[in-house]
Amino acid sequence: MLSKQTPDIELSVSTEQVCFIIAKARQFAVKDVPTIADPASNASDDRMVSVLEARANDPVAQEIRAFVEAMDEDEKIDLVALTWVGRGDYEAAEWAQAREQATAAHNDRTADYLLGLPLLSEFLEDALSDTGRNSEDEEIGRL
């Protein structure tokens, strides 16, 4: 049986940074679309379901956005390229092409782009696995 060879890929973004985004993306992904609130209602009457709704001022989204915006340009490019590898747009062996395309597409909206991907955490986990990096749930859970 042949084992799948993973290329030796040097990343600007650390595995720990990617795992942090995975953990936060999981928290963000469980949110639901906001509902129209009954004006005569309050949070306790509604069983506090509003904390499970994705809103523009969502603290998890704000945390992801701030974390990504604090990254340098190379880290952001690698993060997008990793997302594309995990999504299956590129194989790990095609890392150079994925990174080249991510460089060409780079702009100031990286965080918004990533937050718009409903399966972001799965894409990043798959990419870490495909590139031979550890993304064990225990490691992600510690963050």
Coordinates of C-alpha atoms in Angstrom, one line a residue:
M1 CA 0.0 0.0 0.0
L2 CA 1.4 3.4 -1.0
S3 CA 1.2 6.2 1.4
K4 CA 0.3 9.7 0.2
Q5 CA 3.4 11.9 0.2
T6 CA 2.9 15.4 1.6
P7 CA 5.2 18.0 0.1
D8 CA 7.5 20.0 2.4
I9 CA 5.5 23.2 2.7
E10 CA 6.9 26.1 4.6
L11 CA 4.1 28.3 6.0
S12 CA 4.2 31.8 7.2
V13 CA 1.1 31.2 9.4
S14 CA 1.7 28.9 12.3
T15 CA -0.3 25.7 13.0
E16 CA -1.3 27.3 16.3
Q17 CA -2.8 30.3 14.5
V18 CA -4.7 28.1 12.1
C19 CA -6.0 25.9 15.0
F20 CA -7.2 29.1 16.8
I21 CA -9.1 30.1 13.7
I22 CA -10.5 26.6 13.4
A23 CA -11.8 26.7 17.0
K24 CA -13.3 30.1 16.6
A25 CA -14.8 29.2 13.2
R26 CA -16.5 26.3 14.8
Q27 CA -18.1 28.6 17.4
F28 CA -19.2 31.0 14.7
A29 CA -20.5 28.2 12.4
V30 CA -23.1 27.1 15.0
K31 CA -24.8 30.5 14.9
D32 CA -28.2 30.8 13.2
V33 CA -29.5 33.7 11.1
P34 CA -31.1 36.4 13.2
T35 CA -34.8 36.3 13.7
I36 CA -37.2 39.2 13.9
A37 CA -37.7 39.8 17.6
D38 CA -41.1 40.3 19.1
P39 CA -41.0 43.9 20.4
A40 CA -42.9 42.9 23.5
S41 CA -40.4 40.1 24.2
N42 CA -37.2 40.0 26.2
A43 CA -34.2 37.6 26.2
S44 CA -35.3 35.6 29.2
D45 CA -38.8 35.0 27.7
D46 CA -37.1 33.9 24.5
R47 CA -34.9 31.3 26.3
M48 CA -31.8 33.4 25.4
V49 CA -31.8 32.1 21.8
S50 CA -30.4 35.4 20.6
V51 CA -26.9 34.4 21.7
L52 CA -27.1 31.7 19.0
E53 CA -27.8 34.1 16.2
A54 CA -25.2 35.5 13.9
R55 CA -25.2 39.2 14.0
A56 CA -23.0 41.9 12.5
N57 CA -21.6 42.7 16.0
D58 CA -21.1 39.0 16.9
P59 CA -18.2 38.8 19.3
V60 CA -16.8 35.6 17.8
A61 CA -16.8 37.1 14.3
Q62 CA -15.2 40.2 15.7
E63 CA -12.5 38.1 17.4
I64 CA -11.8 36.2 14.2
R65 CA -11.7 39.4 12.2
A66 CA -9.3 41.1 14.6
F67 CA -7.1 38.0 14.7
V68 CA -6.9 37.8 10.9
E69 CA -6.4 41.6 10.5
A70 CA -3.5 41.5 12.9
M71 CA -1.7 38.9 10.7
D72 CA 0.9 40.1 8.2
E73 CA 0.3 39.8 4.5
D74 CA 2.2 36.5 4.1
E75 CA 0.2 34.9 6.9
K76 CA -3.1 36.0 5.4
I77 CA -2.1 34.7 1.9
D78 CA -1.1 31.3 3.4
L79 CA -4.3 31.1 5.3
V80 CA -6.4 31.7 2.1
A81 CA -4.2 29.2 0.2
L82 CA -4.6 26.6 3.0
T83 CA -8.4 27.1 2.8
W84 CA -8.3 26.4 -0.9
V85 CA -6.2 23.3 -0.4
G86 CA -8.7 22.1 2.3
R87 CA -11.6 22.9 0.1
G88 CA -10.1 20.8 -2.7
D89 CA -9.4 23.6 -5.2
Y90 CA -5.7 22.5 -5.1
E91 CA -3.8 19.5 -3.9
A92 CA -1.1 19.9 -1.3
A93 CA 1.4 19.1 -4.0
E94 CA 0.1 22.2 -5.9
W95 CA 0.9 24.5 -2.9
A96 CA 3.0 26.9 -5.1
Q97 CA 0.1 27.5 -7.5
A98 CA -2.4 27.9 -4.6
R99 CA -0.2 30.4 -2.9
E100 CA 0.4 32.2 -6.2
Q101 CA -3.3 32.5 -6.8
A102 CA -3.9 33.6 -3.2
T103 CA -1.2 36.3 -3.6
A104 CA -2.9 37.5 -6.8
A105 CA -6.3 37.6 -5.1
H106 CA -5.1 39.2 -1.9
N107 CA -6.9 42.3 -0.7
D108 CA -8.0 44.0 2.6
R109 CA -11.1 41.7 3.0
T110 CA -9.4 38.4 4.0
A111 CA -11.3 38.2 7.3
D112 CA -14.7 38.9 5.7
Y113 CA -13.9 36.3 2.9
L114 CA -13.0 33.6 5.4
L115 CA -16.0 34.4 7.7
G116 CA -18.2 34.0 4.6
L117 CA -17.2 30.3 4.2
P118 CA -19.6 28.1 6.2
L119 CA -17.2 25.2 6.2
L120 CA -14.0 27.2 7.1
S121 CA -13.1 25.1 10.1
E122 CA -13.4 21.8 8.0
F123 CA -11.4 23.3 5.1
L124 CA -8.6 24.4 7.4
E125 CA -8.5 21.1 9.3
D126 CA -8.3 19.2 6.0
A127 CA -5.6 21.4 4.7
L128 CA -3.5 20.9 7.9
S129 CA -3.9 17.2 7.5
D130 CA -3.1 17.3 3.8
T131 CA 0.1 19.2 4.5
G132 CA 1.2 16.8 7.2
R133 CA 0.4 19.1 10.2
N134 CA -1.3 18.1 13.4
S135 CA -4.8 19.5 14.0
E136 CA -6.0 17.2 16.6
D137 CA -9.2 18.2 18.4
E138 CA -7.4 18.2 21.7
E139 CA -5.0 20.8 20.4
I140 CA -7.8 22.9 19.0
G141 CA -9.8 22.5 22.2
R142 CA -7.0 23.9 24.3
L143 CA -7.2 27.2 22.5

